[in-house]
Coordinates of C-alpha atoms in Angstrom, one line a residue:
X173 CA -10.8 -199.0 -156.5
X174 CA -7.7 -200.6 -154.9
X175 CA -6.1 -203.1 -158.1
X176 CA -4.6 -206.3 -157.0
X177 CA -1.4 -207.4 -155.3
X178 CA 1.2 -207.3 -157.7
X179 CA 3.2 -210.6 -157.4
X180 CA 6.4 -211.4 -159.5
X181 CA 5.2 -214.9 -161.9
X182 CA 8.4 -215.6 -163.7
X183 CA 7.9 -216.9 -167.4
X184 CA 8.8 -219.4 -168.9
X185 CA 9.6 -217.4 -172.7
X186 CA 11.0 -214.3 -172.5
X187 CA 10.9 -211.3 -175.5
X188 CA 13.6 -209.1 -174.6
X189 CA 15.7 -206.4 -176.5
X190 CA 18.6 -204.6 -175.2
X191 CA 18.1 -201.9 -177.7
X192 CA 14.9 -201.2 -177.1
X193 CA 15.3 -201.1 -173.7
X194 CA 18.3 -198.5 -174.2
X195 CA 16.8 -194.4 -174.3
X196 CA 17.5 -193.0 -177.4
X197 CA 19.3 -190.1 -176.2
X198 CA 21.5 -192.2 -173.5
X199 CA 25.1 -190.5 -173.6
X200 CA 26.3 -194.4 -174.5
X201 CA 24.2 -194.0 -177.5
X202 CA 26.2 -191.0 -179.0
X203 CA 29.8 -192.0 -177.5
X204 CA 29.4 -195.8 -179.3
X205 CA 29.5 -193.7 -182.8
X206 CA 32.8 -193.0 -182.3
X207 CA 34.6 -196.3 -180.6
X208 CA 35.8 -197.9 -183.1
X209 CA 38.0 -201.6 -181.4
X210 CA 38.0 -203.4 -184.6
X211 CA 41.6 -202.9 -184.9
X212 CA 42.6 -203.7 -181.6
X213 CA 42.4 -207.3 -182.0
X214 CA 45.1 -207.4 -184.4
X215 CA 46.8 -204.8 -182.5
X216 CA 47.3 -207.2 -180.2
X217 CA 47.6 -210.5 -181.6
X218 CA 51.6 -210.5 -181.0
X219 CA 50.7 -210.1 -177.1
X220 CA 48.9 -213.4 -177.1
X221 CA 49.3 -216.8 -176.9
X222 CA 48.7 -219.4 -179.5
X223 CA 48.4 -222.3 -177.1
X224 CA 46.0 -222.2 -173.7
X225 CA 42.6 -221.1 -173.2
X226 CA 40.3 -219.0 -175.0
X227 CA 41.0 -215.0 -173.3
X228 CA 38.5 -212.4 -172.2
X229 CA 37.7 -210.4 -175.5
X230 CA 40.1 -207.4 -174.9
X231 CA 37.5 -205.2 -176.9
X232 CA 35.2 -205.8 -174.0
X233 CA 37.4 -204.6 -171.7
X234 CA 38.7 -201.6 -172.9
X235 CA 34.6 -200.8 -173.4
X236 CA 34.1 -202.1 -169.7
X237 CA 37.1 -199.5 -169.0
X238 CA 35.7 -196.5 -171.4
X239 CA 32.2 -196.8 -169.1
X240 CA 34.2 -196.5 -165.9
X241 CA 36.2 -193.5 -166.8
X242 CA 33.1 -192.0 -168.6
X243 CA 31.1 -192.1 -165.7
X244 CA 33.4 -191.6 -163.0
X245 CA 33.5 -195.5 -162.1
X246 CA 36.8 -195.2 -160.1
X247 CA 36.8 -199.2 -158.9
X248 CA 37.3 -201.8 -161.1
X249 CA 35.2 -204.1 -159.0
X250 CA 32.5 -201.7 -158.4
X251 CA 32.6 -201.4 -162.7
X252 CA 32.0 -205.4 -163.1
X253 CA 28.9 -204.5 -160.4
X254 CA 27.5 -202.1 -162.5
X255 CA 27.9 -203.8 -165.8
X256 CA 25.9 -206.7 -164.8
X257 CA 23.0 -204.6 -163.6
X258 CA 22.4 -201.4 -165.6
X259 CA 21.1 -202.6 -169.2
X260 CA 22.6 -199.1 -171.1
X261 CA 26.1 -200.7 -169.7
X262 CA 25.6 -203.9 -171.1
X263 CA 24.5 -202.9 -174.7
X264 CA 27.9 -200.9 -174.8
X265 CA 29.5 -203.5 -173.9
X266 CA 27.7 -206.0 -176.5
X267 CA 26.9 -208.0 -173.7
X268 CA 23.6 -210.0 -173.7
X269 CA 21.4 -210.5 -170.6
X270 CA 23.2 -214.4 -170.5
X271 CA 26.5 -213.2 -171.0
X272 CA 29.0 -213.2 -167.8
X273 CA 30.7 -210.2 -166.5
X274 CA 34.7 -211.0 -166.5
X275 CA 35.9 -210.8 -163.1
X276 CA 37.8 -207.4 -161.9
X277 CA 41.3 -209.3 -161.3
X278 CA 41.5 -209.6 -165.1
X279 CA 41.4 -205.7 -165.9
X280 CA 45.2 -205.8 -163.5
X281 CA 46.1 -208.9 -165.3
X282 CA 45.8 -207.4 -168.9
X283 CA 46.9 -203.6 -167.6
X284 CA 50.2 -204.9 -165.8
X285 CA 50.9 -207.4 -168.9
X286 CA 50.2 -207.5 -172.5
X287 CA 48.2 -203.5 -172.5
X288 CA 51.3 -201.7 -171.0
X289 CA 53.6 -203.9 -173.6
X290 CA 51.5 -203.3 -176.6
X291 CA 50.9 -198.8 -175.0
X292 CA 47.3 -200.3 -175.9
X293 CA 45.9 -197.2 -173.9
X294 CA 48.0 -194.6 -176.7
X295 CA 46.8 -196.7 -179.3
X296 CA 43.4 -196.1 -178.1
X297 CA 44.3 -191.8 -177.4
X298 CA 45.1 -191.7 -180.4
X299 CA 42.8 -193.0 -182.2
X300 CA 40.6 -191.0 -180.4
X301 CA 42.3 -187.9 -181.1
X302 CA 42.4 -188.8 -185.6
X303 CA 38.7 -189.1 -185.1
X304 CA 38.0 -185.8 -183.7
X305 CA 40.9 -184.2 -186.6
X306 CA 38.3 -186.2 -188.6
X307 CA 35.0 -184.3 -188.0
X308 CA 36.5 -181.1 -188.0
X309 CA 37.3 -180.3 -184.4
X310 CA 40.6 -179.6 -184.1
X311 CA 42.3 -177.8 -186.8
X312 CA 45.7 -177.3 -185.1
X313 CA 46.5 -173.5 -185.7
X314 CA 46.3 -172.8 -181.3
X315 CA 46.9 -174.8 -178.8
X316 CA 47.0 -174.2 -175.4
X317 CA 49.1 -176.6 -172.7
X318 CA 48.8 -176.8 -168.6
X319 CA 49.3 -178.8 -165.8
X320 CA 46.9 -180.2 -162.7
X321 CA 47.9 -182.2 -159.6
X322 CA 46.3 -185.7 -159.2
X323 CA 47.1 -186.8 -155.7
X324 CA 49.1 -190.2 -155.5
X325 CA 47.9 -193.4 -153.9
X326 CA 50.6 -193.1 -151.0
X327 CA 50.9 -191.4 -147.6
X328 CA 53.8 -189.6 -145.5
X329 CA 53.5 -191.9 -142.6
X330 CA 55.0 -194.9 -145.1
X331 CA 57.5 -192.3 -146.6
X332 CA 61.4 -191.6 -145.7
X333 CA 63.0 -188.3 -145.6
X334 CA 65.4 -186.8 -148.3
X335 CA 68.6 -187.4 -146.0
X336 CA 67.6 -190.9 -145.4
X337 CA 66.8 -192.0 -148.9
X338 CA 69.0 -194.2 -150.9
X339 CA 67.9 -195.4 -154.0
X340 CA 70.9 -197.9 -154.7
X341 CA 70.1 -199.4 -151.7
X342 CA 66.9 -200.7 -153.4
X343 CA 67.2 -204.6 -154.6
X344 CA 64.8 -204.7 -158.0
X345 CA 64.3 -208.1 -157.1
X346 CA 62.1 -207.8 -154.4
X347 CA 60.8 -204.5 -155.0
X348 CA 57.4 -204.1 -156.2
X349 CA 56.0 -203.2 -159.4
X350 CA 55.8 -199.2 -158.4
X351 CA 59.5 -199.2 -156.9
X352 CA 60.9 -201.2 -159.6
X353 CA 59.1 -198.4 -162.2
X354 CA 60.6 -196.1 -160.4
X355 CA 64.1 -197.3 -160.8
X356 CA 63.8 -197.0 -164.5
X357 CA 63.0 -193.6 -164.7
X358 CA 65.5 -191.9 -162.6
X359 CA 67.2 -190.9 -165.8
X360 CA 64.2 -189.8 -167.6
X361 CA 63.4 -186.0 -167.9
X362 CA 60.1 -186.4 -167.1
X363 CA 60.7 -187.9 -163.3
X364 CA 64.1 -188.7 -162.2
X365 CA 66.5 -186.3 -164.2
X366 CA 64.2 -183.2 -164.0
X367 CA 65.8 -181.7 -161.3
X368 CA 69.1 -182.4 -159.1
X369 CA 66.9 -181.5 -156.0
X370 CA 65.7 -184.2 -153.9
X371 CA 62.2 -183.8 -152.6
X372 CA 61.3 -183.3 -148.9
X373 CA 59.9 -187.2 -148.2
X374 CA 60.0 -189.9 -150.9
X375 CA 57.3 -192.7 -150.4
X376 CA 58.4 -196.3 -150.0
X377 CA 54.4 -197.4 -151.8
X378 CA 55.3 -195.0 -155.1
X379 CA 58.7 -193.5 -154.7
X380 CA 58.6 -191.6 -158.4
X381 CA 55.6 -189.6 -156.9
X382 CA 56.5 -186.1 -155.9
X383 CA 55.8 -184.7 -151.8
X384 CA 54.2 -181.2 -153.0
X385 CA 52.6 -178.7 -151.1
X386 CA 52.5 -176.5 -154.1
X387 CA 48.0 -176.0 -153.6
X388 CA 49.2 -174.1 -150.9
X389 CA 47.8 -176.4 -148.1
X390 CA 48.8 -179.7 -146.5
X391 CA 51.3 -181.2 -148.4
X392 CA 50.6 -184.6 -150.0
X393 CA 52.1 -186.7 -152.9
X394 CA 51.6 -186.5 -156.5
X395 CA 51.8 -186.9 -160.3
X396 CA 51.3 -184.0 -162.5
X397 CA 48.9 -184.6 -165.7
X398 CA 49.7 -182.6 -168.7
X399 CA 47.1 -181.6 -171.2
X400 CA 47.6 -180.2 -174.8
X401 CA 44.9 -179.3 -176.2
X402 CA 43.5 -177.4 -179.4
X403 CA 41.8 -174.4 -178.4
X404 CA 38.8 -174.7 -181.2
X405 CA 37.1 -176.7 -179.0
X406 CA 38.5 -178.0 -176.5
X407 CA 40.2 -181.1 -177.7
X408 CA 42.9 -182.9 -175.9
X409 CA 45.8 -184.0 -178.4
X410 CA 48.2 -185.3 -175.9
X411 CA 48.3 -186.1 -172.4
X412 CA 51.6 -187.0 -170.4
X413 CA 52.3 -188.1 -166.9
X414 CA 55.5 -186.2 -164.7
X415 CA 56.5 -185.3 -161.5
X416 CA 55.0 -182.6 -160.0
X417 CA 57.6 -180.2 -160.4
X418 CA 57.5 -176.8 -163.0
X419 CA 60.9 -178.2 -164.5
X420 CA 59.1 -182.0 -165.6
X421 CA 55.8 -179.9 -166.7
X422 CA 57.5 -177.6 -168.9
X423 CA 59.2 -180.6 -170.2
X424 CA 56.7 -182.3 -171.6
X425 CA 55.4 -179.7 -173.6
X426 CA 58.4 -180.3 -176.0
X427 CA 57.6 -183.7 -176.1
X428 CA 53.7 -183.6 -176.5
X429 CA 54.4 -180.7 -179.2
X430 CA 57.0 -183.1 -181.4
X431 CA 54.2 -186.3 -181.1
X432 CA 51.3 -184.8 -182.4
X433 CA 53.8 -183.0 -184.8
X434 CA 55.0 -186.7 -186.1
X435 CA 51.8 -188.7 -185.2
X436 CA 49.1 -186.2 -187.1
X437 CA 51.2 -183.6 -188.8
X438 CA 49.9 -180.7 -186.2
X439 CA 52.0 -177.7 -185.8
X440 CA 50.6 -174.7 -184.0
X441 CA 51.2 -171.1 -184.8
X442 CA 50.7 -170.4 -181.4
X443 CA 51.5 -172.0 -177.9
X444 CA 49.1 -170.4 -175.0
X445 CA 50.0 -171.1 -171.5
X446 CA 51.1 -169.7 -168.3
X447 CA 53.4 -168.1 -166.7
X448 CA 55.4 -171.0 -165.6
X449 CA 56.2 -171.7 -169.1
X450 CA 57.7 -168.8 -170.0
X451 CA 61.2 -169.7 -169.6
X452 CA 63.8 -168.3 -171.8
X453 CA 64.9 -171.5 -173.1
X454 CA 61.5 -172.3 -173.6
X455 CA 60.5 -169.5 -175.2
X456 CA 63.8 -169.7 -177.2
X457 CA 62.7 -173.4 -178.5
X458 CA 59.3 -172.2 -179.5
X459 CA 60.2 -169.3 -181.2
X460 CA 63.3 -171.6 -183.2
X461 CA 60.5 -173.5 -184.4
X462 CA 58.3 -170.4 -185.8
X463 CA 55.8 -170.7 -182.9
X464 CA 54.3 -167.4 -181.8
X465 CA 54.6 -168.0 -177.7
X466 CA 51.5 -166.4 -176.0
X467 CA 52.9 -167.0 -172.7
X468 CA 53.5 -164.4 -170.1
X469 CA 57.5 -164.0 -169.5
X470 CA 59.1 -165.7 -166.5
X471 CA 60.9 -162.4 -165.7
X472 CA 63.0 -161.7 -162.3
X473 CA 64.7 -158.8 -163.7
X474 CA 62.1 -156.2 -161.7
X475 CA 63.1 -154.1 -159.1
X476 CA 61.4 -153.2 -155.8
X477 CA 63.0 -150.1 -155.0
X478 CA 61.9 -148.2 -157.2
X479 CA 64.7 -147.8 -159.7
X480 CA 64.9 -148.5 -163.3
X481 CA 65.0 -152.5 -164.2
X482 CA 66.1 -153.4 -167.6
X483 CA 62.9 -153.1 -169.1
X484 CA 63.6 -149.0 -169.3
X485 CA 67.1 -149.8 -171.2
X486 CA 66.5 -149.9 -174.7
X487 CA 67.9 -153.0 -176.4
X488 CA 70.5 -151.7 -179.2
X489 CA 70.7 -155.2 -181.8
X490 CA 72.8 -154.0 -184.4
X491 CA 75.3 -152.5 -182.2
X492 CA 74.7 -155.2 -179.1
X493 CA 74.3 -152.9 -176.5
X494 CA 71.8 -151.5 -174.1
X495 CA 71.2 -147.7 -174.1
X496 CA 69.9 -146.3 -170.8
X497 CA 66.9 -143.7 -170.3
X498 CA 70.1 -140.5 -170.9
X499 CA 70.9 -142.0 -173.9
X500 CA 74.2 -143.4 -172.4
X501 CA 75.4 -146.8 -173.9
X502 CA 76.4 -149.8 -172.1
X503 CA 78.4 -152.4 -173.7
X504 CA 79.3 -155.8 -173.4
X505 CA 83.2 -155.1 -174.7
X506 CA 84.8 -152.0 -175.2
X507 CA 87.9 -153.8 -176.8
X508 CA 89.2 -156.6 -178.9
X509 CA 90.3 -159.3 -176.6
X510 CA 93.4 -160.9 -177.8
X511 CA 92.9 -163.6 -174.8
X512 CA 89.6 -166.0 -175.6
X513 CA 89.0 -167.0 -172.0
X514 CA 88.4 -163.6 -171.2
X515 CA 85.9 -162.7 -174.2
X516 CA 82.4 -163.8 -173.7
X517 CA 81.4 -166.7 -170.5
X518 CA 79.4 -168.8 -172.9
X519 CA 77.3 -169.5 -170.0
X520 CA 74.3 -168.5 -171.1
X521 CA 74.0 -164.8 -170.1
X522 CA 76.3 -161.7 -170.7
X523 CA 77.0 -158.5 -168.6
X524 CA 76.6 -155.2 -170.6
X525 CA 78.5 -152.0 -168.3
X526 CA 78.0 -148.6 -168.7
X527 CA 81.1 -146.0 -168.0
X528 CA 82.0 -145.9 -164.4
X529 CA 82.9 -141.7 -165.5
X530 CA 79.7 -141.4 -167.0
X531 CA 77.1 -142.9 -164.3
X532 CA 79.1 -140.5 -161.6
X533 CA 78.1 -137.7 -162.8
X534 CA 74.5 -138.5 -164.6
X535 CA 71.6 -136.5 -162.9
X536 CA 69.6 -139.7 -163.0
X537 CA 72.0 -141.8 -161.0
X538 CA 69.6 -142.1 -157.9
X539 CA 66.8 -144.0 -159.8
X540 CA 69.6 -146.2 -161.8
X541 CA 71.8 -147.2 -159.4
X542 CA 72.0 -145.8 -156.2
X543 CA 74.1 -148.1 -154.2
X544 CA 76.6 -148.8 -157.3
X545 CA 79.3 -147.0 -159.3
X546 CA 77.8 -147.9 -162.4
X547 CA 75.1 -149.6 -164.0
X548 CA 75.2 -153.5 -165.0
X549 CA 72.2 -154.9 -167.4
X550 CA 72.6 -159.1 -167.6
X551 CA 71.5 -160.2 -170.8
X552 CA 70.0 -164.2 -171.1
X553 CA 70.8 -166.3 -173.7
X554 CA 66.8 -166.2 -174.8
X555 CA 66.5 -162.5 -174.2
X556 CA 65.1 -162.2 -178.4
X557 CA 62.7 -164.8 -177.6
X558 CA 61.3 -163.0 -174.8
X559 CA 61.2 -159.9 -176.4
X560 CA 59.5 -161.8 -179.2
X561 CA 56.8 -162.7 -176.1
X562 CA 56.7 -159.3 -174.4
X563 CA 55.9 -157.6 -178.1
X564 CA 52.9 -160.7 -178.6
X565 CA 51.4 -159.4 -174.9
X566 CA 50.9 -156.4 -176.5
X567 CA 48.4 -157.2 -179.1
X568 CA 44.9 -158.2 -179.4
X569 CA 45.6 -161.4 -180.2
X570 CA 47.0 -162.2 -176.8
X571 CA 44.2 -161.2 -175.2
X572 CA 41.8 -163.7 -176.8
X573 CA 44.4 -166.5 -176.1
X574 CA 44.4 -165.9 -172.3
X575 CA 41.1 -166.2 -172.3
X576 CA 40.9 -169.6 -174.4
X577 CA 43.6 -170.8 -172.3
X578 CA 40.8 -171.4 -169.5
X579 CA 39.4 -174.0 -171.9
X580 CA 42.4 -176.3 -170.3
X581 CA 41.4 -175.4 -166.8
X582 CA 37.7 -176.4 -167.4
X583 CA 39.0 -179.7 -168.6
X584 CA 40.9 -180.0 -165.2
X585 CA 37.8 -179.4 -163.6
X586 CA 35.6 -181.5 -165.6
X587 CA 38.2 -184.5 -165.1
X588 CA 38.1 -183.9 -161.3
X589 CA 34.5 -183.1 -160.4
X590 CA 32.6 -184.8 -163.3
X591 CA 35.2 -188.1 -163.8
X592 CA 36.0 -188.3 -159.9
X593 CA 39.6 -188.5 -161.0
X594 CA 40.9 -186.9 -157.7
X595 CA 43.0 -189.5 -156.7
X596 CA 45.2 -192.2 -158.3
X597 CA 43.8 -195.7 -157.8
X598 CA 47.3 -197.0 -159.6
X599 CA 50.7 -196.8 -158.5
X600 CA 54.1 -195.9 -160.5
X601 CA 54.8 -193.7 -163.3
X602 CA 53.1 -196.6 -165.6
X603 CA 49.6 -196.6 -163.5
X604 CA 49.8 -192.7 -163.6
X605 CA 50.1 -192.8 -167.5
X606 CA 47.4 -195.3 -167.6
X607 CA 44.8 -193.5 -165.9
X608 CA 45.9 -190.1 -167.5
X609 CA 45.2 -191.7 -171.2
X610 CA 41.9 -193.4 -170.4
X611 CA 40.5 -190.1 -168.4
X612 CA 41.9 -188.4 -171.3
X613 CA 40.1 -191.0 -174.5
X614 CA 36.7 -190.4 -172.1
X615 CA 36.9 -186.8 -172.0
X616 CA 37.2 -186.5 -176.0
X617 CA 34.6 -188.8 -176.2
X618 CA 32.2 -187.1 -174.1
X619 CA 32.8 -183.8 -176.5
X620 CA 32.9 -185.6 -179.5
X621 CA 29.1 -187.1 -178.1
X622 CA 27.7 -183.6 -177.0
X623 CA 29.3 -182.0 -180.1
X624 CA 27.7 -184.7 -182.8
X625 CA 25.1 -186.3 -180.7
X626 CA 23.4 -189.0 -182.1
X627 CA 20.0 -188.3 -184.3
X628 CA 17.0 -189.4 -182.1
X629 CA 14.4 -191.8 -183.6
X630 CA 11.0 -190.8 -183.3
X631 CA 9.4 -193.3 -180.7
X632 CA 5.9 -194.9 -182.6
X633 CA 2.6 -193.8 -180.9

């Protein structure tokens, strides 16, 4: 039989829980363990006002924020939307069914004032990052460090080209907030100073974003987010917005290695990453500081003709010299100079010559050096610390790490497929950073929750 019409009779008396109304095994439910904004309130007390009106609680933002990022929320005004409707939302934000969603305009009005003053956002990382040291997921012995391309809110058609841009030109006064950001870090080695080259076009919207075309496709703008992470499982330790150039990238890995160095006393015995990384002087810095570099060497010394490249010279340390496949020697000096300014260039690399008699008449002069009189070797600055790297890709060892160096490309993936983080929705080096940190704080969240979920409570019958 056919029951009755069912018609909505509001009641006067409501019963209602949130926490009953919230499933027990709701990803909120295990992430909430771990957010711990008690602090943050003091953290920010010099930021605010004694005087004026009562402010939004900044603890309800920054949850507001956490649900966005952890569930790919991209727009802010969408996020106040689906606060106010989905119950699960609300209980993580310790809102009641009364309480009133803040309006979206005060997210920019916190973010572009007292958040970015107070680095509320690294506060937030980091505390992220101590709680994961604290249940035993990261015990710093390897980490492994890349870099991903996150597209830039600008376009070419509001852009100028390289010989047209002037950056002195540019009044701070009436620039906006992304231009005047901008201005400040042209002498910073993670933007402006990491290279002398200009790039192609420079956008008038977000001029420290960099034109790329590096995925091999149309070219677009872009910031580069950098990820160290510990290779146990998979947590991120630092994260660092740069242009989107190898010189910025392999920048920041000194700088992400000395924070969480000085912030939680971490100090790998390895470094894994890729082959971009393996610059001499990188490879020199890591190596000064006793870690073991399992990074493939950036290496233009090969030949394509065939002939015999320097890695078929055997290096000679105690005599400094190179001695070629017939056993020849070639030297650096074969005399005392009496004159310093002709004695060694100091510019980083050295020549080392074999015998102009001797190469003429070795048998083996065809696959040494055909087209020369005799054979030259140049010698980098780094060359021990690359040798230090070639001898490492020959262990065991090194092939674990390149395969736990994909855990950093699977957070890449995860932060663009899963978080929706495709696309910047801020501007400027500061908006970058921002978004970087909180995508970051979810994604450590979300292990820390499917690592340690929360223990179910059997429902009563």
């Amino acid at each position: 039989m056919m029951g009755p019409r069912q018609e909505a009779q509001p009641a006067l008396f409501y019963e209602f829980s949130l926490e009953d109304h919230v499933p027990p095994d709701h990803l909120l439910r295990s992430i909430d363990r771990f957010v711990e904004l008690s602090g943050i309130r003091a953290y920010l007390a010099d930021f605010y006002s004694h005087t004026g009106r009562p402010s939004v609680d900044p603890e309800l933002l920054i949850r507001m924020l956490l649900v966005g990022y952890c569930f790919g929320i991209r727009s802010e005004r969408r996020l106040c939307e689906e606060v106010h409707l989905n119950l699960a939302y609300r209980w993580f934000c310790r809102l009641d069914l009364s309480d009133r969603v803040p309006d979206h305009s005060t997210f920019s009005k916190n973010r572009h004032g007292r958040f970015r003053d107070s680095e509320l956002l690294r506060y937030l990382f980091e505390a992220t990052v101590a709680r994961c040291i604290e249940e035993g997921l990261v015990s710093g012995q390897r980490m492994a460090i890349d870099a991903s391309l996150i597209e830039a809110d600008a376009n070419k058609q509001n852009s100028t080209p390289k010989e047209d841009w002037d950056a002195r030109r540019i009044d701070p006064a009436d620039a906006p907030r992304a231009v005047r950001e901008y201005l400040d870090v042209l002498d910073e080695a993670a933007f402006g100073a990491a290279s002398e080259v200009q790039p192609k076009f420079t956008s008038h919207s977000d001029p420290a974003s960099q034109w790329t075309a590096a995925r091999k496709g149309p070219a677009f703008f872009s910031y580069s987010d950098n990820y160290l992470i510990d290779t146990d499982y998979g947590v991120i330790v630092d994260v660092e917005a740069t242009r989107s150039i190898r010189q910025a990238e392999v920048g920041s890995t000194r700088t992400m290695l000395e924070r969480v160095k000085a912030r939680f006393d971490l100090h790998p015995e390895r470094l894994i990453a890729d082959t971009a990384y393996g610059t001499g002087p990188m490879l020199g810095w890591l190596v000064d500081r006793k870690i073991a570099p399992h990074i493939p060497v950036f290496d233009k010394s090969g030949r394509a003709d065939g002939t015999w490249t320097r890695a078929d010279f055997e290096w000679d340390a105690e005599n400094d010299q190179y001695i070629c496949p017939e056993g020849h020697e070639l030297k650096q000096f074969r005399r005392n100079y009496s004159d310093p300014n002709r004695g060694p260039t100091g510019k980083g690399t050295v020549r080392y010559r074999a015998l102009k008699e001797v190469c003429q008449v070795c048998p083996s002069k065809a696959m040494c050096c055909p087209n020369a009189d005799a054979r030259k070797i140049t010698r980098e600055e780094h060359e021990d610390a690359r040798q230090v790297a070639r001898d490492i890709a020959k262990t065991e060892q090194y092939a674990i790490s390149m395969k736990l160096r994909k855990k950093v490309e699977m957070l890449f993936a995860h932060l663009k497929r899963i978080l929706g983080l495709n696309r910047l929705r801020l501007r400027g080096p500061c908006g970058a950073n921002d978004e970087f940190l909180l995508a970051a704080t979810a994604q450590n969240l979300r292990k820390l929750a499917k690592i340690l979920p929360a223990l179910q409570q059997p429902r009563n019958a």
